[in-house]
PDB file of C-alpha atoms in Angstrom:
ATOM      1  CA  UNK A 290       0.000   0.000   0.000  1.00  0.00           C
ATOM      2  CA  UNK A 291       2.712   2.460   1.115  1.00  0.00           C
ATOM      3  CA  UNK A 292       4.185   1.541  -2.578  1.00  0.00           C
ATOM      4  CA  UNK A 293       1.254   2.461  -4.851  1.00  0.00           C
ATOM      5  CA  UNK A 294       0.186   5.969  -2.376  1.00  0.00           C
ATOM      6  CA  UNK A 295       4.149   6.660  -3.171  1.00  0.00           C
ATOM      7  CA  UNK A 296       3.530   6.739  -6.950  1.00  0.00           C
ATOM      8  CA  UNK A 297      -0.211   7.663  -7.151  1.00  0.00           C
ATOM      9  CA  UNK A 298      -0.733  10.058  -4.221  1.00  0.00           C
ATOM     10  CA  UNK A 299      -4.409  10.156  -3.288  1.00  0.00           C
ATOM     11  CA  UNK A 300      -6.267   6.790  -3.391  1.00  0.00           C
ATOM     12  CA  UNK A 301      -8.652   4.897  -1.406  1.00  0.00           C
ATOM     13  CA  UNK A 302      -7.926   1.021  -1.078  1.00  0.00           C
ATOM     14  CA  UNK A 303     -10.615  -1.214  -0.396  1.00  0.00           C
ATOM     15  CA  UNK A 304      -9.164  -5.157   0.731  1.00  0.00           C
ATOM     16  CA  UNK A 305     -11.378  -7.793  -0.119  1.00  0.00           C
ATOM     17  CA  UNK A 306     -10.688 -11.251   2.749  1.00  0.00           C
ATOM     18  CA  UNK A 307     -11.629 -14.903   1.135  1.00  0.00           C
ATOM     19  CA  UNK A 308     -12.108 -18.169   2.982  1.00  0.00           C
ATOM     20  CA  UNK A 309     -14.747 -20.595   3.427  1.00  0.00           C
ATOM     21  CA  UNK A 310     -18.074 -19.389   5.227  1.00  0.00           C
ATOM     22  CA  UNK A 311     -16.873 -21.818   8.271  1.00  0.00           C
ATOM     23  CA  UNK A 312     -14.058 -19.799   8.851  1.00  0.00           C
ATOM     24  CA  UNK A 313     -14.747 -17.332  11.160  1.00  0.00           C
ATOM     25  CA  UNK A 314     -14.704 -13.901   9.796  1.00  0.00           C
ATOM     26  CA  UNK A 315     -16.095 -12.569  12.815  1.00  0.00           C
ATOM     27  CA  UNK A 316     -12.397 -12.980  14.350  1.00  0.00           C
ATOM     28  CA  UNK A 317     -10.696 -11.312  11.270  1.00  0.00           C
ATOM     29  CA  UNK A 318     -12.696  -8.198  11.819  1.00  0.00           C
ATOM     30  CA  UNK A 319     -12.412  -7.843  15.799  1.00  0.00           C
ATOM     31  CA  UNK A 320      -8.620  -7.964  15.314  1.00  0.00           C
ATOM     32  CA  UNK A 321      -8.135  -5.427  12.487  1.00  0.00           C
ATOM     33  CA  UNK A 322      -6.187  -3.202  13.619  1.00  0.00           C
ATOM     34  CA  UNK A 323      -8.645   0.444  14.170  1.00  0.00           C
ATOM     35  CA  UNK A 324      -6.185   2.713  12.035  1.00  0.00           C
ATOM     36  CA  UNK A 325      -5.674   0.213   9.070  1.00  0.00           C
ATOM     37  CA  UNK A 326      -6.259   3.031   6.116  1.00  0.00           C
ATOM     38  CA  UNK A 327      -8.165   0.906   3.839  1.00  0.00           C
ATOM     39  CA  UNK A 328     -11.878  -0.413   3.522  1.00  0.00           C
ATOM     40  CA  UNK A 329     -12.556  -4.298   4.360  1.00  0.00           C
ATOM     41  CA  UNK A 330     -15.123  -6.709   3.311  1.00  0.00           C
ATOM     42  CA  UNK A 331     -15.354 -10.538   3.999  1.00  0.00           C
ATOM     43  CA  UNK A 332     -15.799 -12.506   0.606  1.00  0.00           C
ATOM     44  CA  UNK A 333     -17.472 -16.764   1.698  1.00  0.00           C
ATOM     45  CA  UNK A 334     -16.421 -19.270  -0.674  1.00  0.00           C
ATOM     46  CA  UNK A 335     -14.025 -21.176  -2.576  1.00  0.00           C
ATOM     47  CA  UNK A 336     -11.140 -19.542  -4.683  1.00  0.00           C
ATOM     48  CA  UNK A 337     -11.670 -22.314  -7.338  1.00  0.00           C
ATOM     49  CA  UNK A 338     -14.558 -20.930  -8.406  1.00  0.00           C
ATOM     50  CA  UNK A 339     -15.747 -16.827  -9.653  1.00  0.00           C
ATOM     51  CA  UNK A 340     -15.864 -14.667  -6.334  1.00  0.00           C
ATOM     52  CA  UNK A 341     -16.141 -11.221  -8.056  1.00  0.00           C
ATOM     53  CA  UNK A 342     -17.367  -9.445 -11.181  1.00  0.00           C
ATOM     54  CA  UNK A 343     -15.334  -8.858 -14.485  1.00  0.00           C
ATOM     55  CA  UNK A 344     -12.576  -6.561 -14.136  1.00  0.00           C
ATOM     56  CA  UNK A 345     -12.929  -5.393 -10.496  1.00  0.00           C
ATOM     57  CA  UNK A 346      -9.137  -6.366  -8.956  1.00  0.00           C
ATOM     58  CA  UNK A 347      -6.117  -4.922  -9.290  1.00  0.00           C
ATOM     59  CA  UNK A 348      -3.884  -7.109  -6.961  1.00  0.00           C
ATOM     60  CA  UNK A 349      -4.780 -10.711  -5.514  1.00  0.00           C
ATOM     61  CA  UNK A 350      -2.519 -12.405  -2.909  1.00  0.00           C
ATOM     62  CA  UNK A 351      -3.217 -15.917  -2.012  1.00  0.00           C
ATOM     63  CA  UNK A 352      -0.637 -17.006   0.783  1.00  0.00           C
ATOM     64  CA  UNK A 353      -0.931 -20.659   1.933  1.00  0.00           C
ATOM     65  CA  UNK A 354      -3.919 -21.243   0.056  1.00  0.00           C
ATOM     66  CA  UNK A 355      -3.293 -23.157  -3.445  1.00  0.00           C
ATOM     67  CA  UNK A 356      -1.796 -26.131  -1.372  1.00  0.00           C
ATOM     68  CA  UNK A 357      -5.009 -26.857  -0.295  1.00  0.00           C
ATOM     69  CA  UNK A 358      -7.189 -29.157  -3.512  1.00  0.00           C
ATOM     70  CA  UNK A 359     -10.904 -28.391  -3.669  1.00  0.00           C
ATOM     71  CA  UNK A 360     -11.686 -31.919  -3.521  1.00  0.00           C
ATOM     72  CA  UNK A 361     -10.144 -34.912  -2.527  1.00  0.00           C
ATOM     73  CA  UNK A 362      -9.796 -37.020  -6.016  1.00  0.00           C
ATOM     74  CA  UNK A 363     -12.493 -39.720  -6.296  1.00  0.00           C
ATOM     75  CA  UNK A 364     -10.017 -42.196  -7.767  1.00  0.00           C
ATOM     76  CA  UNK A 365      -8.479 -42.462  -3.691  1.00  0.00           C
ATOM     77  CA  UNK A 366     -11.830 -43.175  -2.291  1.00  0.00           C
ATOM     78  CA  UNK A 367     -12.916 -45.595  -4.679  1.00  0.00           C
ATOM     79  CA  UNK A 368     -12.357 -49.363  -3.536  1.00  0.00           C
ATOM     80  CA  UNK A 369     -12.610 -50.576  -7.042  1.00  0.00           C
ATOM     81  CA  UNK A 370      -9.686 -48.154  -8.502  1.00  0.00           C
ATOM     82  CA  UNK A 371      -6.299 -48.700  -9.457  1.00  0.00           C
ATOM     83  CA  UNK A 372      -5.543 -44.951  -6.776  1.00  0.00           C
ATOM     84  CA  UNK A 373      -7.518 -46.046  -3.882  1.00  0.00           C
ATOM     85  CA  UNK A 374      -5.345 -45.215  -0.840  1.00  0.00           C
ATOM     86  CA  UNK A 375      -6.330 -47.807   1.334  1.00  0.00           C
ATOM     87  CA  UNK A 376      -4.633 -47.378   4.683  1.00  0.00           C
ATOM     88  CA  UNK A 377      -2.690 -43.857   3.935  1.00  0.00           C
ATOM     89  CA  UNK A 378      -4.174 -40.264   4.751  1.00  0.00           C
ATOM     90  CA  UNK A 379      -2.318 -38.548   2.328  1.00  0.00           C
ATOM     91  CA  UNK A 380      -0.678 -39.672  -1.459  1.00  0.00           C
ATOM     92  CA  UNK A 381       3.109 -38.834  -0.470  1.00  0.00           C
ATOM     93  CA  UNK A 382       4.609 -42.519   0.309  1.00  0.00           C
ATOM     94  CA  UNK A 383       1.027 -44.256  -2.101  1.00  0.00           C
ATOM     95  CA  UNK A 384       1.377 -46.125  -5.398  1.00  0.00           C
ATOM     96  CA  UNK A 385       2.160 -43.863  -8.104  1.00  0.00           C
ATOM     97  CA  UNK A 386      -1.432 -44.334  -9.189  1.00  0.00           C
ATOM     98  CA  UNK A 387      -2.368 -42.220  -6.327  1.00  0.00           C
ATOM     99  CA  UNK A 388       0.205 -39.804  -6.746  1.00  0.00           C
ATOM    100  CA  UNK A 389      -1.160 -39.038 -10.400  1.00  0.00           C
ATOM    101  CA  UNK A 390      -4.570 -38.829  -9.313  1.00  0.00           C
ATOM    102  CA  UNK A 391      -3.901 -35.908  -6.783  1.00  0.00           C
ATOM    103  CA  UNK A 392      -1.054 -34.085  -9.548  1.00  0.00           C
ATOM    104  CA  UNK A 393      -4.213 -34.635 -12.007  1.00  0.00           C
ATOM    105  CA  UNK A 394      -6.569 -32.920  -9.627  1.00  0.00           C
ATOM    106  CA  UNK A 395      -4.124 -29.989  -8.659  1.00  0.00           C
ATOM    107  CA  UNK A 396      -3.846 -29.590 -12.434  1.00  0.00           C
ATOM    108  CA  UNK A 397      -7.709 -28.998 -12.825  1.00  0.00           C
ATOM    109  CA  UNK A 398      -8.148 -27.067 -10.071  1.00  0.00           C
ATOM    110  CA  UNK A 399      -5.064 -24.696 -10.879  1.00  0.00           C
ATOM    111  CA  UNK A 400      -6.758 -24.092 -14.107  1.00  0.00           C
ATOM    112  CA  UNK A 401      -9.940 -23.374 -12.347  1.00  0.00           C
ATOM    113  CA  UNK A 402      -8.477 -20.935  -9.909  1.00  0.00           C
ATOM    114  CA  UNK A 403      -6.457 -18.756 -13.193  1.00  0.00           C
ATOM    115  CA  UNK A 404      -9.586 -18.724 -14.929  1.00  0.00           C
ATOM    116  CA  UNK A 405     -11.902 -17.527 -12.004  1.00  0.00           C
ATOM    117  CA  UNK A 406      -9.011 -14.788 -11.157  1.00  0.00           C
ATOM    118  CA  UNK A 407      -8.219 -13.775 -15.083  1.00  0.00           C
ATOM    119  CA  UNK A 408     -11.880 -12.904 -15.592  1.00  0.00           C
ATOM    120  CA  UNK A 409     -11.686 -11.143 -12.142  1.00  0.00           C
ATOM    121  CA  UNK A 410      -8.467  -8.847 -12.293  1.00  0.00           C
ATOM    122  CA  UNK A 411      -8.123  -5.868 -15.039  1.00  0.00           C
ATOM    123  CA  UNK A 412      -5.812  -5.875 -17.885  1.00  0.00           C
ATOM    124  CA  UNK A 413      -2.001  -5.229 -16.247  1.00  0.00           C
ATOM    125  CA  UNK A 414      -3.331  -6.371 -13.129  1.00  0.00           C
ATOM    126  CA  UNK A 415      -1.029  -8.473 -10.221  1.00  0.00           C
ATOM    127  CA  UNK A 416      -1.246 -11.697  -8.804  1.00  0.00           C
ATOM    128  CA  UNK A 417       0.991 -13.159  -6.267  1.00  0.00           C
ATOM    129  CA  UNK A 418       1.087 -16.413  -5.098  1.00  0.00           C
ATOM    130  CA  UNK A 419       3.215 -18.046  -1.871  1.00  0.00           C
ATOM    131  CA  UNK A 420       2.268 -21.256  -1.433  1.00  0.00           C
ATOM    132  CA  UNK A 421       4.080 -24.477   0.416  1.00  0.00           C
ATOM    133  CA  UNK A 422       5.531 -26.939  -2.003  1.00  0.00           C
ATOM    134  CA  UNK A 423       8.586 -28.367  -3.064  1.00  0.00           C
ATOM    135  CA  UNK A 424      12.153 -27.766  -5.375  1.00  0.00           C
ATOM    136  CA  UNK A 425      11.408 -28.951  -8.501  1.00  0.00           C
ATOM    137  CA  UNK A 426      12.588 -32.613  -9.342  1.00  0.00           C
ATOM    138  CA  UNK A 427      12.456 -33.371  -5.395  1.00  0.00           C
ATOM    139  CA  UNK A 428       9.755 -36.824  -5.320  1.00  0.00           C
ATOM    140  CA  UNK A 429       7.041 -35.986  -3.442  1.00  0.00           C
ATOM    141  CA  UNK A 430       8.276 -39.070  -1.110  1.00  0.00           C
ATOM    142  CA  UNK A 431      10.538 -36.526   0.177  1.00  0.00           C
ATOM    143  CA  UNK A 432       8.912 -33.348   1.037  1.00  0.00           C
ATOM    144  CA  UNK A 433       9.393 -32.756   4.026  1.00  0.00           C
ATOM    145  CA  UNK A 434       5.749 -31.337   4.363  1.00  0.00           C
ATOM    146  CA  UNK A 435       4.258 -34.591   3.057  1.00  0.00           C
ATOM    147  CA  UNK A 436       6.952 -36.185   5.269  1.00  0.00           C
ATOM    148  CA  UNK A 437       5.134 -34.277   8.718  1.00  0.00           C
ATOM    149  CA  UNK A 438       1.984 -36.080   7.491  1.00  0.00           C
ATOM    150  CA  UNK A 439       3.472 -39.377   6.881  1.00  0.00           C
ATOM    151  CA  UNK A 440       3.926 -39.437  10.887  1.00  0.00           C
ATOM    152  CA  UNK A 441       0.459 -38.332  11.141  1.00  0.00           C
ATOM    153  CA  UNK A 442      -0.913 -41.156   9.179  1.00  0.00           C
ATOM    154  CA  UNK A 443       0.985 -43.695  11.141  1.00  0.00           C
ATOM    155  CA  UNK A 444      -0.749 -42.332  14.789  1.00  0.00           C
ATOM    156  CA  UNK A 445      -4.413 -42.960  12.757  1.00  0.00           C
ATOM    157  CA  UNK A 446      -3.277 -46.136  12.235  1.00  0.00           C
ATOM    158  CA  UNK A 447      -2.589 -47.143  15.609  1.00  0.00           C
ATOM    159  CA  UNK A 448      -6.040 -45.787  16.775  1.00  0.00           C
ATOM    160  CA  UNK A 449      -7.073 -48.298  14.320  1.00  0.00           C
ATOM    161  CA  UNK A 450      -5.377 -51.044  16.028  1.00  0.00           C
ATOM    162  CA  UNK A 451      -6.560 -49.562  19.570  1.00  0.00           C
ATOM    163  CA  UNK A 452      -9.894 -49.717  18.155  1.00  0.00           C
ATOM    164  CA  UNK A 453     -10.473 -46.254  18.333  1.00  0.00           C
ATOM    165  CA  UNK A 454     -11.346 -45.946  14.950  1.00  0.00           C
ATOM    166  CA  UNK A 455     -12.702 -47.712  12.234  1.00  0.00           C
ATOM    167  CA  UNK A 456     -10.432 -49.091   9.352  1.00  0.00           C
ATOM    168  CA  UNK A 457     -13.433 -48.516   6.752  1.00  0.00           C
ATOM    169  CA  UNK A 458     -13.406 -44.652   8.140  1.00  0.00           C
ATOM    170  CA  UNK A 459      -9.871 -44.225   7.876  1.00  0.00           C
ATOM    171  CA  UNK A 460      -9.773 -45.485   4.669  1.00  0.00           C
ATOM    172  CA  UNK A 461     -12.437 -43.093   3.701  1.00  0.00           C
ATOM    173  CA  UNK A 462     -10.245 -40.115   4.707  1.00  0.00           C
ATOM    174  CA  UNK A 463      -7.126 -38.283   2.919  1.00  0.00           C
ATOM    175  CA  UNK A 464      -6.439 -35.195   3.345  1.00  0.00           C
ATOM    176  CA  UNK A 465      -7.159 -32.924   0.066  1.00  0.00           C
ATOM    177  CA  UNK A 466      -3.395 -30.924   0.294  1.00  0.00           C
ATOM    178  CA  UNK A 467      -0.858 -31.035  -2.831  1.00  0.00           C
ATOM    179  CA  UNK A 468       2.692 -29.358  -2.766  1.00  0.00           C
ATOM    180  CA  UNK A 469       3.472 -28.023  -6.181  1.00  0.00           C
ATOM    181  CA  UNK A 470       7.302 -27.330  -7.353  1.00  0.00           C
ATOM    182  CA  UNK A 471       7.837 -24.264  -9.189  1.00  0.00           C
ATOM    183  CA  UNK A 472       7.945 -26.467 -12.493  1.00  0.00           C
ATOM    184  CA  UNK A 473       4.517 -27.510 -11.714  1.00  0.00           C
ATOM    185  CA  UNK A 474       3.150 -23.886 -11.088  1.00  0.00           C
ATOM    186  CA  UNK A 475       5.032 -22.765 -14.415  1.00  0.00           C
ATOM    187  CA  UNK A 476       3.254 -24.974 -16.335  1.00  0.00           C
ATOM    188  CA  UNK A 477      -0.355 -24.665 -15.066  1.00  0.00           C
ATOM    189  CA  UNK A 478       0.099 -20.811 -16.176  1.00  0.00           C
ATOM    190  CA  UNK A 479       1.589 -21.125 -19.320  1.00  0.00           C
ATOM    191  CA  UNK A 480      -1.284 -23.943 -20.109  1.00  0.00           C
ATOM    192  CA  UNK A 481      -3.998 -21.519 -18.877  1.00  0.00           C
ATOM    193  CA  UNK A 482      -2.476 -18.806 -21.202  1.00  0.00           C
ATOM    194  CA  UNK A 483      -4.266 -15.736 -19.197  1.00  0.00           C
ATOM    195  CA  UNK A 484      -1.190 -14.522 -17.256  1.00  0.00           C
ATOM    196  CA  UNK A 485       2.397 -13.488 -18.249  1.00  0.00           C
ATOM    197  CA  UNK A 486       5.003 -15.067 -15.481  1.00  0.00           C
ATOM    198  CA  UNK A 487       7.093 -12.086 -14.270  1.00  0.00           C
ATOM    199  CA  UNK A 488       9.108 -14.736 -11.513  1.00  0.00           C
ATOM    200  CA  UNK A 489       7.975 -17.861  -9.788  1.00  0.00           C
ATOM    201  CA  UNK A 490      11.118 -19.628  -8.019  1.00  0.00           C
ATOM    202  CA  UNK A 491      11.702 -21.882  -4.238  1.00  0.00           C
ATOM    203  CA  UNK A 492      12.426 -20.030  -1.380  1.00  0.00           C
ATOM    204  CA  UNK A 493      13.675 -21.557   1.841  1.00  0.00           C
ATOM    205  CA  UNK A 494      10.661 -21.070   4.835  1.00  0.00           C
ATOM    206  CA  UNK A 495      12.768 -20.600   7.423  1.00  0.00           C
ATOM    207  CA  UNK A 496      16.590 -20.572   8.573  1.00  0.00           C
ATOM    208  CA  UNK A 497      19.234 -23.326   8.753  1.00  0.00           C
ATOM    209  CA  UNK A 498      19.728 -22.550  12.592  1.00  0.00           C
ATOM    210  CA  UNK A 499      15.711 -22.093  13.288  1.00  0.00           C
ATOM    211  CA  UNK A 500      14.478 -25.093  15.291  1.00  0.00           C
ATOM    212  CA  UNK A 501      10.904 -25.855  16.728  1.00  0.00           C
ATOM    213  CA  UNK A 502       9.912 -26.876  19.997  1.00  0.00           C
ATOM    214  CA  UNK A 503       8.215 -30.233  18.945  1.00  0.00           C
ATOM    215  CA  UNK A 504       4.983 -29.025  20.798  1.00  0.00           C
ATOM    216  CA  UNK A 505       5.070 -26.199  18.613  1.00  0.00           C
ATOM    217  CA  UNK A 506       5.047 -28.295  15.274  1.00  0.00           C
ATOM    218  CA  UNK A 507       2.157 -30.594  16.772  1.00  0.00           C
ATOM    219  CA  UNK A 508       0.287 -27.580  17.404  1.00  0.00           C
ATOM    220  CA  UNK A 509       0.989 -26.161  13.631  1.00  0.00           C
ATOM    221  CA  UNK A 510      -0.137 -29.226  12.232  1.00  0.00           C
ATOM    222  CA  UNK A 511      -3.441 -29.874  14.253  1.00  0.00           C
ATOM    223  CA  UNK A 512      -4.128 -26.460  13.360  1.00  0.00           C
ATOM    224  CA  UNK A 513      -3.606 -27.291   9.879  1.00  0.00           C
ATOM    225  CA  UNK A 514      -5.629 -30.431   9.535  1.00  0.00           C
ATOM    226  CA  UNK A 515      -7.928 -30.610  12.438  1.00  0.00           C
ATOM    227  CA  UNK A 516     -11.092 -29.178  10.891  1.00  0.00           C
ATOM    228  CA  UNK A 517     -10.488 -31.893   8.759  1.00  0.00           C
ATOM    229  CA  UNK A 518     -10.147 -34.703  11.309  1.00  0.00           C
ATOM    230  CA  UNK A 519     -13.034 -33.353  13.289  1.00  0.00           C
ATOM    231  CA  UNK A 520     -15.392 -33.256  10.211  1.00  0.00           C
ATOM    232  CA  UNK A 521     -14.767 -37.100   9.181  1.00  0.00           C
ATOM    233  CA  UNK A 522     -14.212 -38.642  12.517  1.00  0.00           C
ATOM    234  CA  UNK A 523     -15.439 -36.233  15.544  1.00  0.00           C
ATOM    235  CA  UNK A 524     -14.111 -34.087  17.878  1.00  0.00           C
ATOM    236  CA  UNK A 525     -13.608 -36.558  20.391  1.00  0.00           C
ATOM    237  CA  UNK A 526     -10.264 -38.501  18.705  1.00  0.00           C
ATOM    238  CA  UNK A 527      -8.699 -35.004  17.890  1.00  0.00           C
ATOM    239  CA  UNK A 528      -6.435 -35.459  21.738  1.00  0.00           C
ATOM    240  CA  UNK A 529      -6.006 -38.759  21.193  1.00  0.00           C
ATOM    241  CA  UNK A 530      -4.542 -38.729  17.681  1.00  0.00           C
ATOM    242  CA  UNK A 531      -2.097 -35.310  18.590  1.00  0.00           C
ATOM    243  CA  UNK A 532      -1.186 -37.310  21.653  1.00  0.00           C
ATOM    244  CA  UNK A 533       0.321 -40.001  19.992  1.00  0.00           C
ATOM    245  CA  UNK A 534       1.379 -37.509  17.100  1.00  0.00           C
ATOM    246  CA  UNK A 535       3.817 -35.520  20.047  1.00  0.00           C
ATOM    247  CA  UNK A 536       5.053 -38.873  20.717  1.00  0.00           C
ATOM    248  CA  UNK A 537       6.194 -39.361  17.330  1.00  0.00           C
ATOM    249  CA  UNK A 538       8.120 -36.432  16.636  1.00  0.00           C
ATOM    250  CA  UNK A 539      10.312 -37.061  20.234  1.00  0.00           C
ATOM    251  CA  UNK A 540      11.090 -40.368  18.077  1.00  0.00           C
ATOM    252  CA  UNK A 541      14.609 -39.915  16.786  1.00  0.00           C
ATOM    253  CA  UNK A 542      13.628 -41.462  13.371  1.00  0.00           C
ATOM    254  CA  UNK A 543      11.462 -38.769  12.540  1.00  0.00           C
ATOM    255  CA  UNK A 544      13.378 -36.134  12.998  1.00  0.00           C
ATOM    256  CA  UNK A 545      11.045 -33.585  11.994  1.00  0.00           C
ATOM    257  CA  UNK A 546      13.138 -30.634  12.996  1.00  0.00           C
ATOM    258  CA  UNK A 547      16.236 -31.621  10.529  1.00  0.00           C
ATOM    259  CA  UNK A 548      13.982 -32.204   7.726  1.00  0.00           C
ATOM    260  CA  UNK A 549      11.955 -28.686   8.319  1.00  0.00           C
ATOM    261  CA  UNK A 550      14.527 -26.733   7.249  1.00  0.00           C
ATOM    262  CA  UNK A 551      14.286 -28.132   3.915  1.00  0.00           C
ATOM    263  CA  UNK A 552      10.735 -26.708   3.186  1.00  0.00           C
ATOM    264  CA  UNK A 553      10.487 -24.319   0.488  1.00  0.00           C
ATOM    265  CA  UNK A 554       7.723 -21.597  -0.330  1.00  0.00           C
ATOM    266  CA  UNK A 555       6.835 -21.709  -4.232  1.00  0.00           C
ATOM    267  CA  UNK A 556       6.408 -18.039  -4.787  1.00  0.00           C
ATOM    268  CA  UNK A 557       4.987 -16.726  -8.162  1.00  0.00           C
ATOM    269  CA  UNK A 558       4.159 -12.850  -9.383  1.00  0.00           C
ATOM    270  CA  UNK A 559       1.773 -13.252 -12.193  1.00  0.00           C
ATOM    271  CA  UNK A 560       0.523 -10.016 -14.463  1.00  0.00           C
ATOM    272  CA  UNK A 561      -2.673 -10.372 -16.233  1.00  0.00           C
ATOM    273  CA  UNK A 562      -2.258 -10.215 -19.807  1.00  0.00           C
TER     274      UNK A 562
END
């Protein structure tokens, strides 16, 4: 903001907020800050589909968002497919069949979210883009995001053996989150056609000598993917499961903390042509 009032003087901003309806805006708008010199309005629904009319943006920043699919793919959930991810939560250590069903639905849904936002933005106008993914060639095997949920996946499956859950439910759950490399991003916006790349590269997320406090990554991640949990399987497991999840990182073969500092931010600044 203090960037564009530099070159254009006099001008009223006005910051449109997306999420899902659930989310609660309510919260966003008690803690704006009371001198924040622009306008604010909460916009419900999802980014994969048309939120405004034609022409009516000039900048959109998504930050943490475009990880997140709009859908788990069908393909994972169906017992009678070649990708059915019987016994995983996530596609990062499945069958390559599984792998290519979530790449194929980041690749619709990628398209989907360009289109919605070309028609949206005016001609010249800015998009950027930080999202969590990984350095291109890296196998998704070895993200150390998908790595984080690996561990996760391994504490459901022990409330499986406890009883705690059924194996039918678990197997009716993955979590709908994709990490793109930059490659991956390139191409989805030089297929769509509607925006000119002006950079999209890796950058690291955090320090070589940063280290979390293992209750502090637990925390992160059942903030990340507890909505989720509680939606499919009830509030009542979600102490349970994080329980044994702390447990897991103080393992020394998980090592969460080493492999950390090897997640990247995919960061892209997009112009509309």
């Amino acid at each position: 903001m203090e960037a564009v009032k530099y070159k254009y003087q006099e001008l009223e901003f006005q910051v449109f907020f997306n999420d899902h309806a659930a989310n609660d805006f309510n919260t966003l708008f008690t803690n704006m800050p009371s001198d924040r010199e622009y306008y604010a309005a909460g916009v419900p629904g999802s980014f994969y589909n048309r939120l405004f009319p034609d022409s009516f943006l000039h900048i959109v920043n998504s930050f943490y968002s475009i990880n997140w699919l709009s859908e788990v793919p069908k393909q994972v959930l169906d017992k009678s497919s070649s990708a059915w991810n019987k016994g995983r939560i996530h596609y990062s250590s499945a069958p390559d069949d599984v792998v290519k069903a979530f790449e194929a639905q980041n690749r619709d849904d990628m398209d989907r979210f360009l289109s919605a936002r070309a028609k949206e933005v005016v001609q010249g106008g800015l998009m950027v883009l930080v999202a969590p993914g990984r350095p291109n060639g890296t196998p998704h095997s070895l993200c150390p995001s998908n790595l984080a949920l690996d561990a996760l996946g391994s504490c459901f499956l022990e409330l499986v053996k406890k009883g705690v859950i059924e194996e039918e439910k678990m197997d009716s759950f993955n979590i709908p989150m994709y990490y793109m490399s930059p490659q991956e991003l390139t191409e989805s916006v030089e297929r769509n056609g509607y925006f000119s790349i002006e950079q999209i590269e890796a950058i690291p997320n955090i320090g070589e000598n940063f280290t979390f406090p293992k209750e502090q990554i637990c925390l992160t991640i059942r903030a990340i993917v507890g909505v989720h949990v509680k939606e499919h399987f009830g509030e009542e497991i979600l102490d349970q499961l994080f329980e044994l999840y702390l447990k897991k990182l103080e393992e020394p073969s998980v090592n969460y903390n080493h492999q950390i500092k090897k997640v990247v931010n995919v960061f892209a600044f997009l112009k509309r042509k």
